[in-house]
Each structure stands twice: as C-alpha cells, then as structure tokens.
CSV table of C-alpha atoms in Angstrom, one decimal:
chain,number,residue,atom,x,y,z
A,1,MET,CA,36.8,-57.6,-67.0
A,2,LYS,CA,33.9,-55.2,-68.0
A,3,LEU,CA,31.5,-56.7,-65.1
A,4,ALA,CA,34.4,-56.7,-62.6
A,5,MET,CA,35.1,-52.8,-63.7
A,6,GLN,CA,31.2,-52.0,-63.5
A,7,SER,CA,31.0,-53.7,-59.5
A,8,ARG,CA,33.9,-51.2,-58.6
A,9,LYS,CA,32.1,-48.4,-60.2
A,10,SER,CA,28.3,-49.4,-58.3
A,11,GLN,CA,30.9,-50.0,-55.2
A,12,LEU,CA,32.7,-46.5,-55.2
A,13,LYS,CA,28.8,-45.1,-55.7
A,14,MET,CA,27.2,-46.3,-52.8
A,15,GLY,CA,31.0,-45.9,-50.5
A,16,GLU,CA,29.7,-41.8,-51.2
A,17,THR,CA,26.4,-42.4,-50.4
A,18,VAL,CA,26.9,-43.4,-47.4
A,19,ALA,CA,29.7,-41.2,-46.5
A,20,ILE,CA,27.6,-37.9,-47.5
A,21,LEU,CA,24.2,-39.9,-45.6
A,22,PHE,CA,27.1,-39.9,-42.8
A,23,ILE,CA,27.9,-36.2,-42.7
A,24,PHE,CA,24.4,-35.2,-43.1
A,25,PHE,CA,23.1,-37.5,-40.2
A,26,ILE,CA,26.0,-35.4,-38.4
A,27,LEU,CA,25.1,-32.5,-39.5
A,28,LEU,CA,20.9,-33.1,-37.7
A,29,THR,CA,22.7,-34.2,-34.8
A,30,ILE,CA,24.5,-31.4,-34.4
A,31,GLY,CA,21.3,-29.3,-35.5
A,32,ALA,CA,19.3,-31.2,-32.9
A,33,VAL,CA,22.1,-30.2,-29.8
A,34,PHE,CA,22.0,-26.3,-30.7
A,35,TYR,CA,18.6,-26.6,-30.7
A,36,PHE,CA,17.2,-28.2,-27.8
A,37,ASN,CA,20.1,-26.2,-25.6
A,38,ILE,CA,18.2,-23.4,-26.6
A,39,LYS,CA,15.4,-24.3,-26.1
A,40,ARG,CA,16.5,-25.2,-22.7
A,41,ALA,CA,18.0,-21.9,-22.7
A,42,SER,CA,14.0,-20.4,-23.1
A,43,VAL,CA,12.5,-22.3,-20.7
A,44,THR,CA,14.7,-21.1,-18.2
A,45,ARG,CA,13.9,-17.9,-19.5
A,46,GLU,CA,11.1,-18.5,-18.9
A,47,GLY,CA,10.5,-20.0,-16.5
A,48,SER,CA,12.2,-17.1,-14.6
A,49,GLU,CA,9.9,-14.7,-16.3
A,50,GLN,CA,6.6,-16.5,-14.9
A,51,PHE,CA,9.1,-16.2,-11.4
A,52,GLU,CA,9.7,-12.2,-11.9
A,53,LEU,CA,6.1,-11.8,-12.7
A,54,LYS,CA,4.8,-14.0,-8.9
A,55,ALA,CA,7.3,-11.2,-7.2
A,56,VAL,CA,6.4,-8.6,-8.4
A,57,GLU,CA,1.9,-9.5,-8.5
A,58,ILE,CA,2.6,-10.4,-5.0
A,59,THR,CA,4.7,-7.1,-3.7
A,60,GLN,CA,1.1,-5.2,-5.8
A,61,SER,CA,-0.7,-7.4,-3.9
A,62,ILE,CA,1.0,-6.7,0.1
A,63,SER,CA,1.0,-2.6,-1.2
A,64,PHE,CA,-2.9,-3.1,-1.2
A,65,LEU,CA,-4.2,-5.7,1.3
A,66,PRO,CA,-7.5,-3.5,3.4
A,67,GLU,CA,-5.8,-5.6,6.8
A,68,ALA,CA,-2.7,-3.8,6.4
A,69,GLN,CA,-3.5,0.1,4.6
A,70,CYS,CA,-3.9,2.9,6.8
A,71,THR,CA,-7.2,5.5,6.1
A,72,GLU,CA,-8.1,8.0,7.2
A,73,SER,CA,-11.4,8.8,7.6
A,74,ASN,CA,-12.7,5.4,6.1
A,75,VAL,CA,-9.3,6.9,3.0
A,76,VAL,CA,-7.0,5.0,2.1
A,77,LYS,CA,-3.5,6.7,2.1
A,78,ALA,CA,-1.1,5.3,-0.8
A,79,SER,CA,1.9,3.8,1.1
A,80,CYS,CA,1.2,4.1,4.0
A,81,PHE,CA,1.4,-0.1,6.3
A,82,ASP,CA,-1.0,1.2,10.2
A,83,LEU,CA,1.8,-0.2,12.6
A,84,TYR,CA,-1.3,-1.1,14.4
A,85,LYS,CA,-2.9,-3.7,12.1
A,86,LEU,CA,1.0,-4.7,11.0
A,87,ILE,CA,1.9,-6.2,15.1
A,88,ALA,CA,-1.6,-8.1,15.3
A,89,LEU,CA,-1.1,-9.6,11.5
A,90,ALA,CA,2.8,-10.1,13.0
A,91,SER,CA,0.9,-12.4,16.2
A,92,LEU,CA,-0.8,-14.7,13.5
A,93,LYS,CA,1.7,-15.2,10.3
A,94,ASN,CA,2.0,-18.7,12.5
A,95,ASP,CA,-1.8,-20.0,13.6
A,96,PRO,CA,-1.9,-22.6,10.1
A,97,LYS,CA,-5.1,-21.2,9.0
A,98,ILE,CA,-3.9,-17.0,8.5
A,99,VAL,CA,-1.3,-19.3,6.7
A,100,ARG,CA,-3.9,-21.2,4.7
A,101,THR,CA,-6.1,-18.4,4.1
A,102,TYR,CA,-3.2,-16.3,2.5
A,103,GLU,CA,-1.0,-19.1,0.7
A,104,ARG,CA,-3.8,-18.3,-2.2
A,105,GLU,CA,-2.4,-15.5,-2.4
A,106,PHE,CA,1.3,-14.9,-1.8
A,107,GLY,CA,2.0,-18.4,-2.8
A,108,GLN,CA,5.8,-19.6,-1.0
A,109,SER,CA,6.6,-15.9,0.0
A,110,ALA,CA,7.9,-14.3,3.3
A,111,LEU,CA,7.0,-10.9,4.0
A,112,THR,CA,8.7,-7.7,6.9
A,113,ILE,CA,8.0,-4.7,7.5
A,114,ARG,CA,11.6,-3.6,9.1
A,115,GLN,CA,11.1,0.6,10.8
A,116,VAL,CA,14.2,2.1,9.6
A,117,TYR,CA,13.2,6.0,10.7
A,118,PRO,CA,13.4,6.3,14.0
A,119,PRO,CA,15.0,2.3,14.1
A,120,GLY,CA,12.9,-0.1,15.6
A,121,ALA,CA,11.2,-3.2,15.2
A,122,ASN,CA,11.3,-5.7,12.0
A,123,TYR,CA,7.2,-7.1,11.5
A,124,THR,CA,7.5,-10.5,10.0
A,125,ILE,CA,3.6,-10.5,8.5
A,126,TYR,CA,4.1,-13.6,7.2
A,127,GLU,CA,5.6,-16.8,6.4
A,128,ASN,CA,5.9,-19.3,4.4
A,129,PRO,CA,8.9,-21.2,2.7
A,130,PRO,CA,8.7,-24.7,0.6
A,131,PRO,CA,11.0,-27.2,2.5
A,132,GLN,CA,13.7,-26.4,0.0
A,133,PHE,CA,14.3,-23.8,-2.6
A,134,ASN,CA,16.4,-22.8,-5.0
A,135,ASP,CA,16.7,-19.2,-4.9
A,136,ALA,CA,14.5,-16.2,-3.6
A,137,SER,CA,14.3,-13.1,-5.0
A,138,THR,CA,13.4,-10.2,-2.9
A,139,THR,CA,12.4,-7.4,-3.4
A,140,ASN,CA,12.8,-3.6,-1.6
A,141,ILE,CA,9.6,-1.1,-1.1
A,142,PRO,CA,9.7,1.5,1.0
A,143,ILE,CA,6.9,2.7,3.5
A,144,SER,CA,5.5,4.6,5.3
A,145,LEU,CA,4.7,3.3,8.8
A,146,TYR,CA,1.2,5.2,9.9
A,147,ASN,CA,1.1,5.0,14.8
A,148,ALA,CA,-1.9,5.8,15.6
A,149,THR,CA,-1.6,6.3,19.2
A,150,ALA,CA,1.2,8.7,18.4
A,151,ASP,CA,0.0,10.0,15.5
A,152,ARG,CA,3.6,10.0,14.0
A,153,TYR,CA,4.6,8.7,10.7
A,154,TYR,CA,7.9,6.1,10.4
A,155,PHE,CA,9.5,5.7,7.4
A,156,GLY,CA,10.0,1.6,7.6
A,157,VAL,CA,10.7,-1.1,3.5
A,158,LEU,CA,8.8,-3.2,2.2
A,159,GLU,CA,10.8,-6.7,1.6
A,160,VAL,CA,8.8,-9.3,-0.5
A,161,LYS,CA,10.6,-12.9,-0.6
A,162,VAL,CA,9.7,-14.8,-3.0
A,163,TYR,CA,11.2,-18.9,-3.0
A,164,ARG,CA,11.4,-21.3,-5.6
B,1,MET,CA,25.1,-33.6,-57.0
B,2,GLU,CA,25.2,-35.3,-53.4
B,3,LEU,CA,28.4,-31.7,-53.1
B,4,MET,CA,25.9,-29.6,-54.3
B,5,GLY,CA,23.3,-30.3,-51.2
B,6,LEU,CA,25.8,-30.9,-49.2
B,7,THR,CA,26.3,-27.3,-49.5
B,8,ILE,CA,22.7,-26.5,-49.5
B,9,ILE,CA,22.3,-28.4,-46.5
B,10,VAL,CA,24.9,-26.9,-44.6
B,11,ILE,CA,24.4,-22.8,-45.4
B,12,LEU,CA,21.0,-24.4,-44.4
B,13,ILE,CA,21.9,-25.4,-41.0
B,14,ILE,CA,24.2,-21.8,-40.7
B,15,LEU,CA,20.7,-20.0,-41.7
B,16,GLY,CA,19.9,-22.0,-38.7
B,17,ILE,CA,22.0,-21.0,-36.2
B,18,LEU,CA,22.0,-17.5,-36.8
B,19,PHE,CA,18.5,-16.5,-37.3
B,20,ALA,CA,18.2,-18.7,-33.4
B,21,ILE,CA,21.9,-16.9,-32.2
B,22,LYS,CA,20.5,-13.7,-33.5
B,23,PHE,CA,16.0,-13.8,-31.8
B,24,VAL,CA,16.6,-15.7,-28.7
B,25,ILE,CA,21.1,-15.7,-27.7
B,26,LEU,CA,20.5,-12.1,-28.0
B,27,LYS,CA,17.5,-11.1,-27.0
B,28,LYS,CA,17.4,-9.1,-23.8
B,29,PRO,CA,16.4,-11.2,-20.8
B,30,PRO,CA,12.7,-8.9,-19.5
B,31,GLU,CA,13.3,-6.5,-17.0
B,32,THR,CA,10.0,-6.6,-15.7
B,33,LYS,CA,10.8,-6.6,-12.3
B,34,ALA,CA,13.4,-4.2,-12.5
B,35,SER,CA,11.7,-1.6,-14.2
B,36,PHE,CA,8.9,-2.5,-11.1
B,37,THR,CA,11.2,-1.5,-8.2
B,38,ARG,CA,12.5,1.6,-10.1
B,39,SER,CA,9.7,2.8,-10.2
B,40,GLN,CA,7.5,1.5,-7.1
B,41,MET,CA,11.0,2.9,-4.8
B,42,THR,CA,11.3,6.4,-6.8
B,43,SER,CA,7.4,7.0,-5.8
B,44,ASN,CA,7.8,5.8,-2.7
B,45,LEU,CA,10.9,6.6,-1.2
B,46,GLY,CA,9.3,9.9,-1.5
B,47,MET,CA,6.7,10.4,0.0
B,48,ALA,CA,8.4,7.9,2.9
B,49,ILE,CA,10.6,10.0,3.3
B,50,LEU,CA,8.1,13.6,3.0
B,51,GLN,CA,5.6,12.7,5.5
B,52,SER,CA,8.3,11.0,8.1
B,53,THR,CA,7.5,12.1,12.3
B,54,SER,CA,11.4,14.0,13.4
B,55,LYS,CA,12.4,11.9,15.8
B,56,ASN,CA,14.2,14.1,18.2
B,57,CYS,CA,12.7,17.7,16.6
B,58,LYS,CA,9.9,19.1,18.6
B,59,GLY,CA,7.0,16.5,16.6
B,60,THR,CA,8.1,18.1,13.7
B,61,ASP,CA,7.8,16.4,10.1
B,62,VAL,CA,10.5,16.0,7.2
B,63,THR,CA,8.0,18.4,4.5
B,64,GLU,CA,8.8,21.1,8.1
B,65,LEU,CA,11.3,21.1,8.5
B,66,MET,CA,12.8,21.1,4.9
B,67,THR,CA,10.0,23.9,4.2
B,68,ASP,CA,11.8,25.9,7.3
B,69,CYS,CA,15.7,24.9,5.3
B,70,ALA,CA,14.2,26.6,2.0
B,71,GLN,CA,12.8,30.1,3.6
B,72,TRP,CA,16.1,30.6,5.8
B,73,ILE,CA,18.2,28.2,4.6
B,74,GLU,CA,21.2,30.9,4.8
B,75,THR,CA,20.6,30.5,8.8
B,76,GLY,CA,20.8,27.7,8.5
B,77,GLY,CA,16.7,26.9,9.5
B,78,LEU,CA,14.9,28.4,12.6
B,79,ILE,CA,13.5,25.5,13.4
B,80,SER,CA,15.5,24.6,16.3
B,81,CYS,CA,15.8,20.8,17.3
B,82,GLU,CA,15.8,19.2,20.7
B,83,ASP,CA,19.3,18.2,19.9
B,84,GLY,CA,20.8,21.8,19.4
B,85,ARG,CA,20.7,21.0,15.5
B,86,ASN,CA,18.3,23.5,13.1
B,87,SER,CA,16.6,22.2,10.3
B,88,CYS,CA,18.6,22.5,8.1
B,89,ARG,CA,21.0,20.4,9.0
B,90,TYR,CA,18.7,18.3,10.7
B,91,VAL,CA,16.5,17.5,7.3
B,92,ASN,CA,19.8,16.6,6.0
B,93,GLU,CA,21.1,14.6,7.9
B,94,THR,CA,17.9,12.4,8.8
B,95,VAL,CA,17.4,12.2,4.7
B,96,ALA,CA,21.1,10.9,4.5
B,97,TRP,CA,20.7,8.1,7.3
B,98,ILE,CA,17.5,7.1,5.6
B,99,LEU,CA,19.2,7.1,2.3
B,100,ASN,CA,22.6,4.7,2.8
B,101,SER,CA,19.9,2.3,5.5
B,102,THR,CA,18.1,1.8,2.7
B,103,LEU,CA,19.5,2.3,-1.3
B,104,VAL,CA,22.5,2.6,-0.5
B,105,GLN,CA,22.8,-0.3,1.2
B,106,TRP,CA,21.0,-2.6,-1.7
B,107,LYS,CA,23.4,-1.0,-3.9
B,108,VAL,CA,20.6,1.3,-6.0
B,109,LYS,CA,22.6,4.3,-7.8
B,110,TYR,CA,20.0,7.7,-7.0
B,111,TYR,CA,20.2,11.1,-7.5
B,112,VAL,CA,18.2,13.3,-5.1
B,113,SER,CA,18.2,16.6,-4.6
B,114,ALA,CA,15.8,20.1,-3.3
B,115,GLY,CA,15.8,23.3,-3.7
B,116,THR,CA,14.1,26.0,-4.8
B,117,SER,CA,16.2,27.7,-7.6
B,118,LYS,CA,17.0,26.8,-10.8
B,119,ASN,CA,20.1,28.3,-10.5
B,120,PRO,CA,22.7,24.9,-10.4
B,121,LYS,CA,24.6,27.6,-8.3
B,122,ASP,CA,22.0,28.8,-5.2
B,123,PRO,CA,22.3,26.4,-2.3
B,124,LYS,CA,20.7,23.1,-2.0
B,125,VAL,CA,18.4,22.4,1.1
B,126,PHE,CA,19.8,19.4,-0.1
B,127,GLU,CA,21.3,17.4,-1.9
B,128,PHE,CA,22.5,12.9,-2.2
B,129,SER,CA,23.8,11.4,-5.5
B,130,ASN,CA,25.4,7.6,-4.7
B,131,LEU,CA,27.6,5.6,-7.4
B,132,LYS,CA,27.9,8.8,-9.8
B,133,CYS,CA,24.3,8.9,-10.6
B,134,LYS,CA,23.1,11.9,-12.4
B,135,ASP,CA,19.7,12.8,-12.8
B,136,ASN,CA,20.4,13.4,-17.2
B,137,GLN,CA,21.3,10.2,-17.1
B,138,PRO,CA,18.8,6.7,-18.2
B,139,GLY,CA,16.5,6.4,-15.4
B,140,ASN,CA,13.4,7.0,-13.6
B,141,SER,CA,11.9,10.0,-12.0
B,142,GLU,CA,10.1,11.6,-9.7
B,143,LEU,CA,9.0,16.1,-8.6
B,144,PHE,CA,7.4,16.3,-5.7
B,145,PHE,CA,6.7,19.8,-5.1
B,146,LEU,CA,6.3,21.6,-1.8
B,147,PRO,CA,5.3,25.3,-1.4
B,148,THR,CA,7.8,27.7,0.9
B,149,ASP,CA,8.2,32.0,0.8
B,150,ARG,CA,10.7,31.6,-1.5
B,151,GLY,CA,9.0,30.1,-4.3
B,152,VAL,CA,8.0,26.0,-4.8
B,153,MET,CA,10.4,23.5,-3.8
B,154,THR,CA,10.6,21.1,-6.0
B,155,VAL,CA,12.4,17.9,-4.1
B,156,LYS,CA,14.0,15.3,-7.1
B,157,ILE,CA,14.1,11.5,-6.0
B,158,PHE,CA,16.2,9.7,-9.7
B,159,ILE,CA,16.7,6.5,-9.6
B,160,CYS,CA,19.3,5.4,-12.2
B,161,SER,CA,18.6,2.4,-14.4
C-alpha cells in the first residue's frame, strides 16, 4: 500500500516536471522564432542602408567626374557638366572596354543627364544593369549644362539609377 | 518551486521582447540618401536656375532677368524679350516651368522665393510652393544673394523634409 502511494507520488512529480519542461521548450521556441525574425529584419535593413550608401557614393563620384565637369581656365565649376564631354561619353557607353573601366566606380547602375530647360536631349553616359534585378533606386540632382560653343548654360538633371 | 522558475523565465522572455521592440523594431530607419538628396537639391537647384541662360530673351541669364525684375518690379521689368514678355513675367514662367518639370514631378515639397524686401507684404520677384511646404517647417534651405539697385535680393530655396 505504502509502495503504491510512493509510486503514484513519483509519477505525479515526473508528470509535473515533464509539463514544465514542455512549457519551457515552447517558450524557448517562441523566443527563438521572434529573435530570428528580428535578426532577419535587421539584416534586411542593413542591406538597404548599404544600398542607399552605394547610391549616394555613385552620385558623388559622377558629380566630380573630371571627364564630365565644366572648367574655365582649369577652374572646376560646381554642379556643372560640359555638354560636349557628355556627348562624347554617351557615344562610348556601349563600348565594353569603357564599361569595364567605369564598372569599378559606378557598379551596376545607369547614369543619365536630361536637359530640362530649354527642353533638349537626354544623354546616357553609363549603363550597366544586371541581367536580373529586384529593385532600383533613383536619385535626381539638378545640374547646369554648359554649351561652350554657344556660351550658354542650360538647366539639367542628373539621374542616377542604382540596381540591386 | 518549478512554478517560481517558470515565472522568472516568462518575465525574462517578456523583458527580452520589450527590449527588442524598443531597440530593433521601433528604431528609426536611417535617412542617409534622403538627407543627401535634399541637401544636394537645395544647393544645386538654386545654382542651376540662376546660371541658366534664357531660351529667347536676348541671351540673358535668369540672374539678369531677376535683377531687372527686382529693380523695376512695379512696371514688370525693363527688359523686353523676343516674344514680348517682360523680365518679371518671363522669369516667373521660366522658374515655374523648371519647377513643374522637376520637383513637382518628383513629388518634392518645396518653397522657392526671391525678393529684395524683408516685408512679406511687398511684391516678390517670384514665390512658389508645393504640397503646402512653408519655410518655417523642418527641412533644408539655401540662400543666394544678388546685388540690385534696390538692395540685396535674397533667393530662398527650401525643401521640406
């Protein structure tokens, strides 16, 4: 009789321990799922931040590209692109050698300069899209375009499209 | 005793979740690109507009037309362009056209103005705004100063954040 009572008590105790362990593991699983979801969101956010920084870096690089900048007596003019330099660069954009040269600087992106006022042509000076891309970030920066032969400045926009 | 342990674990998990919500989920995303674009836009927009040569106004640039308009604002400006428009009308329509082709299309909130007087009731060379943006709101601004016979003309470019 005493042995049977002791055995039932032990069974009850073991059942309790198993139930507590079960609840503990459920809570641990929920915690782990929550943690990994947060970690994934954080990694995605860091990825987009890096992508945005890359877009800013490319925009800065093109803004100070000597091959496109306006100069007067060797003095560089801020936020100004020489129209004839752009025409020359646009004519070379499909040359694989040129694409390879600029790939290190501009990566997988497209750089277009639009003449807004007076309305004029668009000049795509670099285009290197990946075969497949999920997203593209576009940055538009107002600039001046200088026509050296007419000695006129036009209002333009530098459009930087970065693919990922 | 086991219940005590379980309670402590639950409390720790709740604390962990609250900590994660506070520092990971509610963390504001960095606006590196937005802030860079805004600052570049404000400075470059003013420079590019002021430097632009008019399409059909005797080869004058926007700065000359604005200066003329500010000096003779009551008569609408002395410079008369090829198409018959005077400097004030020409510069107003040109700046409006540039803004409509760029910032309005990109849905950027802006406030752009130019004038010589600090009194807001006095006539301005031009004043444009988009999406209820005002210069007292948070954002980036850039000022350009042009000398005229009526004092210094201030061109204000303001991009709301």
